[in-house]
Each structure stands twice: as C-alpha cells, then as structure tokens.
Short mmCIF file of C-alpha atoms and ligand atoms in Angstrom, two decimals:
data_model
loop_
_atom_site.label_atom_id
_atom_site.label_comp_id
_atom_site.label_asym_id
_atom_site.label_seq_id
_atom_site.Cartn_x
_atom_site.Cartn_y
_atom_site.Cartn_z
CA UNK A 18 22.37 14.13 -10.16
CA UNK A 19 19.72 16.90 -9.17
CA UNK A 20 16.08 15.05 -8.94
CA UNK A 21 12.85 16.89 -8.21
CA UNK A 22 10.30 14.32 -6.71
CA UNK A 23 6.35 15.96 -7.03
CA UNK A 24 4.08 14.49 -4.25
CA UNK A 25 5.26 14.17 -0.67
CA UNK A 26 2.85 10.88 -0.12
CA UNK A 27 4.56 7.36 1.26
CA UNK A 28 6.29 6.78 -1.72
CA UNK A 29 7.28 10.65 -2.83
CA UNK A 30 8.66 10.77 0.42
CA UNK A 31 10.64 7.45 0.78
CA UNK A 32 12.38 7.90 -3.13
CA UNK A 33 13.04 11.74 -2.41
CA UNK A 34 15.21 10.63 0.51
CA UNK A 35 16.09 7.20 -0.06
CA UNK A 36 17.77 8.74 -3.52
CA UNK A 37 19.49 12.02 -1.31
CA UNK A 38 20.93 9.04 0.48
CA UNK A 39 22.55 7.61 -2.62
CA UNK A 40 24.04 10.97 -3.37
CA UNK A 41 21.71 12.72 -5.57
CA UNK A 42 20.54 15.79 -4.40
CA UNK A 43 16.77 16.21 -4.61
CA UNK A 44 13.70 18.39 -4.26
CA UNK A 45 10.67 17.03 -3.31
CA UNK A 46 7.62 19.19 -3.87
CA UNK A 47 4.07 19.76 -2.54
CA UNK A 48 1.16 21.30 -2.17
CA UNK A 49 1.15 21.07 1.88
CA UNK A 50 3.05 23.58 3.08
CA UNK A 51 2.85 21.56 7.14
CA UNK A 52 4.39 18.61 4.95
CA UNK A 53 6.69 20.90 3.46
CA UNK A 54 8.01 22.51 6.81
CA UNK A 55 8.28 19.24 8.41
CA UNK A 56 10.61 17.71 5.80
CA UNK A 57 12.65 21.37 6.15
CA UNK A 58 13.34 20.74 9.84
CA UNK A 59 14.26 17.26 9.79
CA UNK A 60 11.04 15.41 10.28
CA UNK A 61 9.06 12.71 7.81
CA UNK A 62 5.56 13.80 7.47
CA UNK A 63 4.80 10.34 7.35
CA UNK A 64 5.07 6.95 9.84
CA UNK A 65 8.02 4.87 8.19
CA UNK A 66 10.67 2.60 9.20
CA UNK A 67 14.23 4.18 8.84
CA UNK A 68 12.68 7.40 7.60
CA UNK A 69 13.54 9.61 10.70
CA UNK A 70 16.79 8.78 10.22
CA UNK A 71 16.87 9.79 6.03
CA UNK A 72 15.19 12.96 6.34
CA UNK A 73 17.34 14.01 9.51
CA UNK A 74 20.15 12.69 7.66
CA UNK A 75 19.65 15.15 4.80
CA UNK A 76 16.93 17.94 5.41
CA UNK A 77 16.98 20.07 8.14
CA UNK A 78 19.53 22.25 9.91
CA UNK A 79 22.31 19.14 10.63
CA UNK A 80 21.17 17.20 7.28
CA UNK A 81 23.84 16.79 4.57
CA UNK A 82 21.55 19.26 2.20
CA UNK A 83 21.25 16.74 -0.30
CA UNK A 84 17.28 16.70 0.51
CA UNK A 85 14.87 20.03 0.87
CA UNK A 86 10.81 20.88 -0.08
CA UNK A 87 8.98 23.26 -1.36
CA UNK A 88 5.86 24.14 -2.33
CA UNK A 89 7.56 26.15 -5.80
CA UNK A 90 7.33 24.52 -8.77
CA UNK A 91 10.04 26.18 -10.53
CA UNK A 92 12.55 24.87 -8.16
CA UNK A 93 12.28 21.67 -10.66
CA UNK A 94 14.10 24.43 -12.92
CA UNK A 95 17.35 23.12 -10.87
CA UNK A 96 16.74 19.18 -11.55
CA UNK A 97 17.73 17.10 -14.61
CA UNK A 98 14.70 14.37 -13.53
CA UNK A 99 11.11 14.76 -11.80
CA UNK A 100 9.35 11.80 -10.40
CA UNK A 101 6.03 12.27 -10.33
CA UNK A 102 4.60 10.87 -7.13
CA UNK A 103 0.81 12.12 -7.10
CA UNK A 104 -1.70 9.89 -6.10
CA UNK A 105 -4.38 8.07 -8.42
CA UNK A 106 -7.59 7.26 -6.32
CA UNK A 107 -10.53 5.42 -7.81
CA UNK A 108 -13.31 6.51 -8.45
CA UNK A 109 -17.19 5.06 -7.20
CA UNK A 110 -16.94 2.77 -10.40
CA UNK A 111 -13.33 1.45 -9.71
CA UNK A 112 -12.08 3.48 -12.74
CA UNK A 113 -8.61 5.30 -11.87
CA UNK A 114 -9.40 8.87 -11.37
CA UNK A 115 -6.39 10.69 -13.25
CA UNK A 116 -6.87 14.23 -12.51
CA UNK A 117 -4.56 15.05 -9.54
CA UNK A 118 -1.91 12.99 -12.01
CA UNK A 119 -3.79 15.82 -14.80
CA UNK A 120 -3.26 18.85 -12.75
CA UNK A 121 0.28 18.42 -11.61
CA UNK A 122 1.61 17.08 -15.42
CA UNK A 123 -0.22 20.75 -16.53
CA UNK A 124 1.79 22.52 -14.05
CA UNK A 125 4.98 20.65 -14.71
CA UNK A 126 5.37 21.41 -18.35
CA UNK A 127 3.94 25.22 -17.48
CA UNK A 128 7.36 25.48 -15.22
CA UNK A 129 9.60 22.93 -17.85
CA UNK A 130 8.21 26.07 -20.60
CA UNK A 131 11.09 27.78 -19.27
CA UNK A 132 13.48 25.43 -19.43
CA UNK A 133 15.97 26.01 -22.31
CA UNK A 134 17.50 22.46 -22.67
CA UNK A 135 16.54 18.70 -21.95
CA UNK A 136 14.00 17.68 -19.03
CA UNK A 137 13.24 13.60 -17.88
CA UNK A 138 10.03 13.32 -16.38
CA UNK A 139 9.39 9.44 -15.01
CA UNK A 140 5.63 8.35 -13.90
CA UNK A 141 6.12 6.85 -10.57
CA UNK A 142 2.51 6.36 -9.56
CA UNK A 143 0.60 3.52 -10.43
CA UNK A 144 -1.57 4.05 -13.86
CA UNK A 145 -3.53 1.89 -16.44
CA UNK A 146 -1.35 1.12 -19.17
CA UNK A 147 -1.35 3.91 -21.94
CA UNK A 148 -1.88 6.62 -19.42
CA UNK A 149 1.74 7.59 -19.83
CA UNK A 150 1.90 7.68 -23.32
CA UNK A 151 -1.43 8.93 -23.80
CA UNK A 152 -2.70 10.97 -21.40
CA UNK A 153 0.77 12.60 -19.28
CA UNK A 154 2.62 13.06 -22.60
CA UNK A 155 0.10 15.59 -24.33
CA UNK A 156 -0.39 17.45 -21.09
CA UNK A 157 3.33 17.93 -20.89
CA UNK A 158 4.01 18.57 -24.36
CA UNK A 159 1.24 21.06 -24.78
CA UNK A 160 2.44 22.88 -21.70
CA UNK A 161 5.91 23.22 -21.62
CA UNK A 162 5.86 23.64 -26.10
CA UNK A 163 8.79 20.59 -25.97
CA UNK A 164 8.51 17.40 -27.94
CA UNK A 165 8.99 14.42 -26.47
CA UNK A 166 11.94 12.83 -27.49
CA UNK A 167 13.67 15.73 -28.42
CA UNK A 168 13.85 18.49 -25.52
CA UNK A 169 11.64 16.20 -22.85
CA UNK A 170 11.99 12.52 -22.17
CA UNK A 171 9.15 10.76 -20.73
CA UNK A 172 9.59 7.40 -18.41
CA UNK A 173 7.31 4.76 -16.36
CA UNK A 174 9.42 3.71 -13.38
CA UNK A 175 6.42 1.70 -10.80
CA UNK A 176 7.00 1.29 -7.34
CA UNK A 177 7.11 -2.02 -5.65
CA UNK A 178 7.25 -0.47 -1.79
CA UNK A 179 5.36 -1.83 1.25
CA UNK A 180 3.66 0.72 3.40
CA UNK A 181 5.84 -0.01 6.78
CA UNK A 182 8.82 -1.52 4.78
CA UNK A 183 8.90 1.44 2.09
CA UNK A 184 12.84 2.33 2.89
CA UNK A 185 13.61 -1.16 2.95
CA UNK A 186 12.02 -2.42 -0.31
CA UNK A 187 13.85 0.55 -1.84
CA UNK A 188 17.23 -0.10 -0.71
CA UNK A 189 16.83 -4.20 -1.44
CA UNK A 190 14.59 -4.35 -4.66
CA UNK A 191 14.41 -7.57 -6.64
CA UNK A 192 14.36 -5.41 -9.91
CA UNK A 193 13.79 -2.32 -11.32
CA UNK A 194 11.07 -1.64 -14.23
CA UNK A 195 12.83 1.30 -16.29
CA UNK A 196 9.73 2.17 -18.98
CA UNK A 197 11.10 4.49 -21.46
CA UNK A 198 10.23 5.28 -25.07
CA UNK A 199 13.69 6.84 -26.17
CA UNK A 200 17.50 6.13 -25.37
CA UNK A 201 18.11 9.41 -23.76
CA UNK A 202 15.30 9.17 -21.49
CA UNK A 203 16.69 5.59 -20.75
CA UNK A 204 20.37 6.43 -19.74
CA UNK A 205 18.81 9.41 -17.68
CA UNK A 206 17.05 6.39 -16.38
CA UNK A 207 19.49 4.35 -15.82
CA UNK A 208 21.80 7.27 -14.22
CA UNK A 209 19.58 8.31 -11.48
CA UNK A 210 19.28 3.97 -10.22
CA UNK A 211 22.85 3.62 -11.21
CA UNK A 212 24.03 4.05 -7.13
CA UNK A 213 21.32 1.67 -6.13
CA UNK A 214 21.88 -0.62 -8.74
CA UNK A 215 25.58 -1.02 -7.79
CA UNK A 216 24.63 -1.39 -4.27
CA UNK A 217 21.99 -3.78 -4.41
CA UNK A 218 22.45 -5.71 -7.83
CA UNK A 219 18.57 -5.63 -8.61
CA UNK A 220 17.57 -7.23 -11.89
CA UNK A 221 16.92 -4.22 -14.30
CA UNK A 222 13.96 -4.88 -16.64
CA UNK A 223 14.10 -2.34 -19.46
CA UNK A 224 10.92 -1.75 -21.47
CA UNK A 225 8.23 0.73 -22.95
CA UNK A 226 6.76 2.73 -20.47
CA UNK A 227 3.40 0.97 -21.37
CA UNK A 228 4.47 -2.37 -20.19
CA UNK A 229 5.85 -0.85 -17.20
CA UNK A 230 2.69 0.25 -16.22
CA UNK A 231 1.50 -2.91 -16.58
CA UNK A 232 3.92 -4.46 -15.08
CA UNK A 233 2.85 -2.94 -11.65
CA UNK A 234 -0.68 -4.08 -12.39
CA UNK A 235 0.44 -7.34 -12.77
CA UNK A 236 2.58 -7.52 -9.79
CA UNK A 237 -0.18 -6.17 -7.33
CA UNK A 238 -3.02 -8.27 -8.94
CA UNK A 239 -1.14 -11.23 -8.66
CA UNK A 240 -0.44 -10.70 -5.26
CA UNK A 241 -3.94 -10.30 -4.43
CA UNK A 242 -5.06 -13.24 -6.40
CA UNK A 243 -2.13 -14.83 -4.55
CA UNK A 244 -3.81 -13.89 -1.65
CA UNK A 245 -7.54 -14.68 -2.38
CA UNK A 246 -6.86 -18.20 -3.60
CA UNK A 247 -5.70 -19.40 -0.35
CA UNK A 248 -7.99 -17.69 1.32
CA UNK A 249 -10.16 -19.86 -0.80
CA UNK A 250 -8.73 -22.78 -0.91
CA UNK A 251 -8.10 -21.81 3.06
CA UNK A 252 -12.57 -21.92 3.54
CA UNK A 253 -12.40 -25.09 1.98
CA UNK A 254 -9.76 -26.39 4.63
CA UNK A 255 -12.08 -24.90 7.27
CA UNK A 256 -14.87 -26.98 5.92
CA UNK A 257 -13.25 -29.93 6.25
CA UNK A 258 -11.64 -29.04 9.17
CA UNK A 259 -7.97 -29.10 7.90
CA UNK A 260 -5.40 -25.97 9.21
CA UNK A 261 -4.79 -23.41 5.96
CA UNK A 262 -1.35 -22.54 7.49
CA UNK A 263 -0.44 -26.16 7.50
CA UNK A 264 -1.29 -26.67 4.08
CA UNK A 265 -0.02 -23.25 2.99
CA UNK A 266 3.65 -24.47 4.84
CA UNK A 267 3.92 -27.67 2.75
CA UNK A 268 2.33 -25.84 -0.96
CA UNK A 269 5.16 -23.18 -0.63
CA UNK A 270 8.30 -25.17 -0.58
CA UNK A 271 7.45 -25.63 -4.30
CA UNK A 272 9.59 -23.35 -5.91
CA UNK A 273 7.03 -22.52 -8.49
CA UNK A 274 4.35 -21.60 -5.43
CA UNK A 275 6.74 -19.68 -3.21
CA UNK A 276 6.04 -19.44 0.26
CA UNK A 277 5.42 -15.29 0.25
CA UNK A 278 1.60 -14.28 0.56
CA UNK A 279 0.57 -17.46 1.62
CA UNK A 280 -1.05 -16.16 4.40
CA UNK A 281 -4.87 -16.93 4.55
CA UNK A 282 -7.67 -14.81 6.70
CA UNK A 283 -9.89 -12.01 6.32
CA UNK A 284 -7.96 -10.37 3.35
CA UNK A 285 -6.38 -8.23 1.70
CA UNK A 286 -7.19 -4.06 2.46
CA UNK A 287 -4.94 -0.65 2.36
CA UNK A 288 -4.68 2.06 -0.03
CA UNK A 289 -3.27 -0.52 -3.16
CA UNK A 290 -4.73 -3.77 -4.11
CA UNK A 291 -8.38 -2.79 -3.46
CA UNK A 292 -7.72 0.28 -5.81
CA UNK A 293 -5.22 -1.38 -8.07
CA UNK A 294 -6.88 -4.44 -9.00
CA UNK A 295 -10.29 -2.47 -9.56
CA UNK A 296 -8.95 -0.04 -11.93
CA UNK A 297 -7.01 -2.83 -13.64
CA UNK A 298 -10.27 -4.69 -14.50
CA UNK A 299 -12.41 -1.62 -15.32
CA UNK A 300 -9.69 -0.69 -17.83
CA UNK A 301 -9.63 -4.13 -19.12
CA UNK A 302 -13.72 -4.05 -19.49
CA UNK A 303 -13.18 -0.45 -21.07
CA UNK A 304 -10.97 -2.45 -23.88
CA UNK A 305 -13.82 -5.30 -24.08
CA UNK A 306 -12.27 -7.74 -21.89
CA UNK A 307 -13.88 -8.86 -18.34
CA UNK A 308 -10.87 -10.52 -16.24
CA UNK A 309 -12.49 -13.11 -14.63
CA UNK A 310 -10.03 -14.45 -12.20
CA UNK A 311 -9.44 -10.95 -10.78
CA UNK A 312 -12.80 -10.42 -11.00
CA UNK A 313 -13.29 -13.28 -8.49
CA UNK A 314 -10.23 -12.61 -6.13
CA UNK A 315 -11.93 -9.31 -5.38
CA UNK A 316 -14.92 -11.62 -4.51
CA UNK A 317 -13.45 -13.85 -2.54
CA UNK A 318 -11.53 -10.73 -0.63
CA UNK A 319 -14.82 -8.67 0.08
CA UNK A 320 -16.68 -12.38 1.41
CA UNK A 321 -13.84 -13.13 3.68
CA UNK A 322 -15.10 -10.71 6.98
CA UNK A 323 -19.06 -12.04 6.54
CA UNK A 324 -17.77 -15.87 6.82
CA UNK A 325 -15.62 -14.37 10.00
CA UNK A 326 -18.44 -13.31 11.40
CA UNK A 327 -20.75 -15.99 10.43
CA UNK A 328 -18.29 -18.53 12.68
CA UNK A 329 -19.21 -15.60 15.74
CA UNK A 330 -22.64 -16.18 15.26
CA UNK A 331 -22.01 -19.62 15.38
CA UNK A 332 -21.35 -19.34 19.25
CA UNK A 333 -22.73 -15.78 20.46
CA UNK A 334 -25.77 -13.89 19.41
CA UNK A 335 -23.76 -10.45 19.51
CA UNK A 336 -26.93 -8.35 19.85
CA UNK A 337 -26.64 -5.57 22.55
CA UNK A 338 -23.50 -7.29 23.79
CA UNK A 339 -19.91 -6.42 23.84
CA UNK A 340 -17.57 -7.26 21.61
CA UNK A 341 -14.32 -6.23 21.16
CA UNK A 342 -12.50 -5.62 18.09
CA UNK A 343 -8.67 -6.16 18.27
CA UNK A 344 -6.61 -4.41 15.15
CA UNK A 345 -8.37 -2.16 13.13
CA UNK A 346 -4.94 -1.03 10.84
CA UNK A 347 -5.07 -2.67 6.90
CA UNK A 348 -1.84 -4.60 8.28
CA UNK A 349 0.43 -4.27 10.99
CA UNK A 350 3.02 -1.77 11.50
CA UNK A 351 1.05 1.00 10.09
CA UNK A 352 -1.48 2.98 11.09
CA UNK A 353 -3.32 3.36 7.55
CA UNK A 354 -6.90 1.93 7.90
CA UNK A 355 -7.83 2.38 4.02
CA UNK A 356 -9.62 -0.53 2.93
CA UNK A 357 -9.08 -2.54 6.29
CA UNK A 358 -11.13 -5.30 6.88
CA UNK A 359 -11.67 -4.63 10.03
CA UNK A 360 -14.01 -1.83 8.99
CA UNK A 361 -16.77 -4.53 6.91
CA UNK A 362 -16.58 -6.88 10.41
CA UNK A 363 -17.18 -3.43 12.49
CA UNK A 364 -20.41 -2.87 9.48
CA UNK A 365 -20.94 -6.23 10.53
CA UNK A 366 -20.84 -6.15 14.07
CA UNK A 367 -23.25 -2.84 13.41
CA UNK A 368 -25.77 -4.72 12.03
CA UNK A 369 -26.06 -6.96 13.81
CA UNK A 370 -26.58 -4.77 17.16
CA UNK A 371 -23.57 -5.81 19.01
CA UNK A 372 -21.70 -2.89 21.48
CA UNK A 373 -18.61 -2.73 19.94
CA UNK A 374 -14.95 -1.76 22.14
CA UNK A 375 -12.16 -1.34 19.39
CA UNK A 376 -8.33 -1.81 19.76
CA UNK A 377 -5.42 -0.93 17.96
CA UNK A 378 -1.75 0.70 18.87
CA UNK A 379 -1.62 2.78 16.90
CA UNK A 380 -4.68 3.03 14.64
CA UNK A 381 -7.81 4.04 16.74
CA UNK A 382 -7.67 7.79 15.86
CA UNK A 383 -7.91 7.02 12.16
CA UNK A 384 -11.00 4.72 12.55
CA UNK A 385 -12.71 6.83 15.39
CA UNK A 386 -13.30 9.73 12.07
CA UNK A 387 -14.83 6.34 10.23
CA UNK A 388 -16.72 4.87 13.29
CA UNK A 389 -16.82 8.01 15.79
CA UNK A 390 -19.97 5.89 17.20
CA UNK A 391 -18.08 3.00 18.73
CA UNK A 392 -16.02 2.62 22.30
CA UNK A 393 -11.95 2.62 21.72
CA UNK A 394 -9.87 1.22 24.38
CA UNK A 395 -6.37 1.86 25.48
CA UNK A 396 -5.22 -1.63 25.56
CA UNK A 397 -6.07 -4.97 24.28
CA UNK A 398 -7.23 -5.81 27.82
CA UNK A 399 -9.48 -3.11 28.18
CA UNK A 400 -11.47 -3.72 25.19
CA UNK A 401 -11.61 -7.73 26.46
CA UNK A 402 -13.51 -6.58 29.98
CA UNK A 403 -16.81 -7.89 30.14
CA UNK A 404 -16.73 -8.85 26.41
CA UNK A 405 -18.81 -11.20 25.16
CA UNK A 406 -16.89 -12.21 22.19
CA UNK A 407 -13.72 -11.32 20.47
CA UNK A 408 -12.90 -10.98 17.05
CA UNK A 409 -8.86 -10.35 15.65
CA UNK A 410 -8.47 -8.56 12.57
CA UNK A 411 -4.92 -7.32 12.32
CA UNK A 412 -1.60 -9.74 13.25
CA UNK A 413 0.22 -7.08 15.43
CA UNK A 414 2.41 -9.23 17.55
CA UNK A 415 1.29 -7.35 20.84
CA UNK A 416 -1.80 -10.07 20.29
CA UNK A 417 0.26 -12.82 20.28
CA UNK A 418 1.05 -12.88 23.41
CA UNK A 419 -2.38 -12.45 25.01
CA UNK A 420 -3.41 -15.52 27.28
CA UNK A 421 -4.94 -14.64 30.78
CA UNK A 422 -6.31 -11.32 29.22
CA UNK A 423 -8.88 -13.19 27.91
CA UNK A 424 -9.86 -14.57 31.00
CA UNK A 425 -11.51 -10.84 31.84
CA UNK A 426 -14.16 -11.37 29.37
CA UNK A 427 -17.84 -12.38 30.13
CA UNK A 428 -17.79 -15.68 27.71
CA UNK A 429 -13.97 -16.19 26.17
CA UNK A 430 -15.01 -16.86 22.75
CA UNK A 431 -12.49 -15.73 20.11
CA UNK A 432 -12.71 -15.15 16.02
CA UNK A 433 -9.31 -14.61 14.92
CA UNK A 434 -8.74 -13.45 11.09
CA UNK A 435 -5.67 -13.46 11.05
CA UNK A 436 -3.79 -16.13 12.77
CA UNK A 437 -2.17 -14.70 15.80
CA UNK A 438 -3.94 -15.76 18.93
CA UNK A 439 -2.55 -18.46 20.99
CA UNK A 440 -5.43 -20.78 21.30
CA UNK A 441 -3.92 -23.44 23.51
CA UNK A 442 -5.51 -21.29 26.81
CA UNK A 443 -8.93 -22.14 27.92
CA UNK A 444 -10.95 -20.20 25.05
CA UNK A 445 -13.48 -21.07 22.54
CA UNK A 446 -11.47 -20.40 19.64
CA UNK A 447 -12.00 -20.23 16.00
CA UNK A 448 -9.81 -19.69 13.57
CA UNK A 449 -11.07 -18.16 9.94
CA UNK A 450 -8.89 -20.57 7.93
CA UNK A 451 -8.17 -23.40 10.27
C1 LIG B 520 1.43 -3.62 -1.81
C2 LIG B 520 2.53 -4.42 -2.53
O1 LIG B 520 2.97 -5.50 -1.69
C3 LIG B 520 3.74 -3.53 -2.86
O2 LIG B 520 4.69 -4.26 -3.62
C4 LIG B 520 3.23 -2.34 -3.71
O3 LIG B 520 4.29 -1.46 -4.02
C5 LIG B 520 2.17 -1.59 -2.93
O4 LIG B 520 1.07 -2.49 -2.62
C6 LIG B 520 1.68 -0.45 -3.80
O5 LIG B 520 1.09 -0.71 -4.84
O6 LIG B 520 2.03 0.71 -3.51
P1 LIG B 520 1.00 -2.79 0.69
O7 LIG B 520 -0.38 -2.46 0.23
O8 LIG B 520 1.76 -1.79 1.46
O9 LIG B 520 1.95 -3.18 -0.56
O10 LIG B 520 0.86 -4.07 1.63
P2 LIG B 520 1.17 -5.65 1.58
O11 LIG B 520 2.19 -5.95 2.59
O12 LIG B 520 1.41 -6.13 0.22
O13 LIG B 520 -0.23 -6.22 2.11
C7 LIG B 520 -1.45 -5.95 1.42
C8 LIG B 520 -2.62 -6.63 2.11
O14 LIG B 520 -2.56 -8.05 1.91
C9 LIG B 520 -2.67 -6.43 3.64
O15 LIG B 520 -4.00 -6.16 4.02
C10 LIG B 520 -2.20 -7.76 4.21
O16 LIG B 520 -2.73 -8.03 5.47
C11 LIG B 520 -2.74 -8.72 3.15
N1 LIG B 520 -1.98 -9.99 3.10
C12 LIG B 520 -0.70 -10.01 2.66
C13 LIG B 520 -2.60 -11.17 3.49
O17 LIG B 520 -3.78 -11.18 3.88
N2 LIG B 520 -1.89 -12.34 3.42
C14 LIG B 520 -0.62 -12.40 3.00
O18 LIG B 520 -0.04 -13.52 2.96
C15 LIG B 520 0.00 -11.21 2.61
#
C-alpha cells in the first residue's frame, strides 16, 4: 500500500518506517526541512532503539526505497492513507491545544482537493474524544470539497508507543484500536495493519473513532493512576517503615493487579501523561464532570519530589552546599526531559539555596537550556566530589552500580527516587518509598 505519514515527531517517525518495513511504501512529511534531509540520507532525526537500522534500511541511498520525506504536501497525491502524526500540546489551563492538528487537517484536504477518487485519513495523535468527528472532519471536508464517507474516509488509530521502546511496542502490540465511522474507511484500516497483524497476532479492537480516542485516554490515565496509587500507598509504607517494592512484588502476582507500573518514587513526567491526563479532565469539566480520581493522581504525582526532598532536609540543611543531582531524563533511555521530575527537585533544591552539580548520560544539554544556572558534570562521580548530599531521580542502570563513588562526597547522604542505588555500602540512605 502507499501511506503518507504527516509529522516527523517520535511516533510519525517510528510508524513511517516501522510500516516501510512491513512492505508498504510510505511518505512521511514535514515542515523541517534538517528532519527531512536526515531521513533522505539514511538517518532518524530522532534517538530510538532499532530506528537507525529502519530508516537506513529504507531511506537513503542503500535503503530499499520503500521510505522517503518531504516537505511537499502534494506528494500525499501518491498515497491511498495519511496518518496524521502532529503534535497536540496543552495549553496553560491543561486544555489540548488543537491548532497544529487545525493547520495541517486545512492543508491536507487543500492538497486531497485535487484528488479525483477516494482518500483515508486516520488521526494518530492523541485527542479528546469528538475531536475527530468534530473538529478534523469539517476542516477536511471544507477543504478538499469531499464528503466523508463517500470520496474521504476518516479514522482514529491511537498510539500505544514508549518513548525508547517506540519500534518495539510497534512491532509487538497487545492490540490495535481501529476507530472508523464507515466500512470502507475500516478495510482501508484494516489493510494498511494487515502485515503486522499477521506477524504479531495483536487483538484488533474495532470501534467509532470517538471511542478510540478515548480509548488512548483511558489507557494513559490509567497508567498514571496506576502509577500514583502506589506511589501513595508507597508514602504510607514509608511511614510505617515498610519497603513499597516489597509490597508492590507480592500485590502484582494478582492477576487482576498485574505487576507492570508498579513501580513507586518520584513520578510520573515526559511529554504524555502530564499532558494527557490534564486535557482528559479539562475536557471532562468542559462536559460538567470533575474526575476526581485523576484529579488526585495528578496530585499525588506533582507532591511526590517535595516529600523527596523533605526526607533531604531531614539529614542536611542544603543551603550553600553541594548537592548533586543524578538523572535529570523523564525516564531512562531517553534523553527527553519534558515534565521530568527531576526539574521540581532542582526548583526545590533552588529554593532552598543549595549549589547544585547535575548528572545525566545523555540528558544534561536538554536541561542546561531549562537550568543554564546550575554546574553539569561529566560523570556520576564528578557531580558526587565534595557533595554534601545526593539525590537520584532517574533509574539509569549506570547508577546501579555506584558504591565507592560515593565515598568522594563531603557527608554520603543519599535520596534516591527511584530505587536504584545500592544502599548496602556505608551511606545514609533513604529511599522515597521504602
Ligand atoms: C506512555 C505510555 O506508556 C505509552 O503507552 C503511550 O503510547 C505514550 O505514553 C504516549 O501517550 O505517547 P512514555 O511517556 O513514553 O509512554 O513512558 P512510560 O514508560 O509509560 O513512563 C511514563 C512515566 O511513568 C515515566 O516518567 C516513568 O518513570 C514513570 N513510571 C512508569 C513510574 O514512575 N513507575 C512505573 O512503574 C512506570
């Protein structure tokens, strides 16, 4: 089949050669022409697992051809389906802000205006339910003069992908939401998954392209909740001095727990659950409803680096001493700092007049344009010299191993967030959770 993929982000990116690699031959179109080059000679504009080897695969001078960008529009002309792959920030207020979604749905039907036959357009980023139907339908329809249902079909197809473990999650998902409001769009649906679907035997959930939209809502605020409510139930373990992660072990070999994001600590950050579960409950407020269970995980997420540092001031008065910061990425294996935790301890840290020496392997550069103000080591080591205290805020493995390293700092007093540091050396540890 000949896709066209609009947006060149983590996810535009990943599909647009994940599906070259099932056999389809696809497009994937930006604005940036640097994204747009690199893509051309071989190269993933972005940090992904297994993506090298994709886009070399099929773009570039030795690729198979079954991948290319552009920044022309009309090359969608050539394509039977276009996944639309913009992103949809939030806004101050937590509302979804639609208008890059807008603006590239306007220019999409302008180009589809000159197609003479049958188009399939399929929402792949992440909007409030009804957006599809009510806000990327008109723009398309008004633009390109088609109905849909008769010369355009319209889909909702969300993305379940990890930053880090984007090519992955694609190749082994556990279903597939196909959102579609017609049969043709549906088999068009179906078509472009079919090679995946024979690969990897996902189960296919076929709906409206409203549920689908809320289906992805679901899944991420769930997650997060998943995620908040041990880190709840995780305080109250610290309280009473009982280990989160031994509790967590025993709750999720019940079937109906599951032991996946049972992992308690300073929270959940990156570029999706902060924004997803916000504009999920300022649409649901919009409709009269105020979730209050979401409402609370996004509580409990934004209290969890104030109680990490209220255990450091438990042991060290911070003030004009140095502390070093170890992990500054939203997770490991990235270096996206969106959202990461580690930037409310560093606000933290701030205020509370401490001289802070940050670490990360591959994240520093991002958070020196947030916090240009603080010291950034080159090694885990070099940001424990002389330090007064420690705090951990991502689990990159490089920290597990740490043991005499710590034995460089002024007072060896560690705050871990996020379960990684071997505390059996001779260190004043505390652990968030346990
Ligand atoms: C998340 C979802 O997992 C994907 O399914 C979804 O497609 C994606 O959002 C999206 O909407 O695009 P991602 O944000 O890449 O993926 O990262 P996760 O691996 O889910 O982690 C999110 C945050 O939760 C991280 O800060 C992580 O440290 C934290 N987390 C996760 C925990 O604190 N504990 C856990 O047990 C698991």
């Amino acid at each position: 089949m000949q896709l066209s993929v609009i947006g060149s982000g983590y996810v535009g990116t990943t599909i647009a050669a994940c599906f070259a690699d099932l056999g389809h031959t696809v497009v994937n179109v930006d604005i940036d022409t640097e994204i747009v080059d690199a893509i051309n000679r071989g190269e993933p504009p972005i940090h992904e697992d297994g993506l090298p080897e994709l886009v070399a695969a099929h773009a570039g001078e030795d690729g198979t051809g079954r991948l290319r960008a552009t920044t022309d529009y009309t090359d969608v002309l050539e394509t039977d389906v276009t996944f639309l792959c913009l992103p949809t920030p939030q806004q101050a207020d937590g509302e979804i802000d639609l208008s890059i979604m807008e603006a590239g749905a306007k220019q999409l039907g302008e180009t589809l205006a000159q197609k003479p036959d049958w188009h399939t357009v399929v929402v792949k980023s992440t909007v409030v339910p009804g957006t599809t139907e009510e806000v990327i339908t008109p723009l398309l329809e008004e633009a390109s003069g088609k109905a849909e249902g008769e010369q355009l079909g319209i889909g909702m197809n969300p993305e379940f992908l990890r930053e880090g473990t984007a090519v992955h999650d694609f190749r082994h998902p556990e279903k597939v939401a196909l959102g579609a409001d017609n049969d043709r769009t549906l088999e068009d649906m179906h078509e472009v998954f079919a090679p995946l679907i024979a690969e990897a035997d996902p189960h296919i959930v076929e709906t409206n392209s409203r549920t689908a939209e809320m289906i992805k809502y679901a899944n991420n605020g769930f997650l997060a909740t998943k995620v908040s409510l041990i880190n709840d139930i995780g305080n109250i373990c610290k309280e009473f001095g009982v280990d989160a992660y031994e509790v967590a072990d025993a709750i999720g070999l019940d079937d109906r727990i599951g032991e996946q994001f049972l992992r308690s600590g300073l929270g959940w950050g990156g570029s999706c659950f902060p924004k997803d579960t916000n504009a999920i409950i300022h649409a649901a407020k919009q409709q009269g409803y105020s979730p209050a269970v979401l409402e609370a995980a996004v509580e409990v997420n934004d209290n969890q680096p104030e109680r990490l540092l209220s255990l450091l001031d438990q042991h060290v008065d911070v003030a004009d001493q140095k502390v070093a910061v170890l992990g500054l990425a939203f997770k490991p294996g990235t270096d996206d700092i969106r959202n990461s935790r580690a930037i409310s301890v560093i606000e933290g840290l701030k205020d509370r007049g401490a001289s802070i020496t940050a670490y990360d392997p591959v994240a520093a550069a991002n958070m020196r344009e947030r916090f240009p103000e603080i010291e950034y080591a080159d090694s885990a080591v070099d940001a424990l010299v002389d330090a007064s205290a420690c705090v951990v805020c991502t689990d990159w493995d490089e920290f597990a191993v740490l043991d005499e390293e710590f034995d460089q700092m002024e007072q060896p007093v560690v705050v871990d967030g996020r379960h990684v540091i071997d505390a059996s050396g001779d260190l004043t540890y505390e652990g968030l959770t346990w």
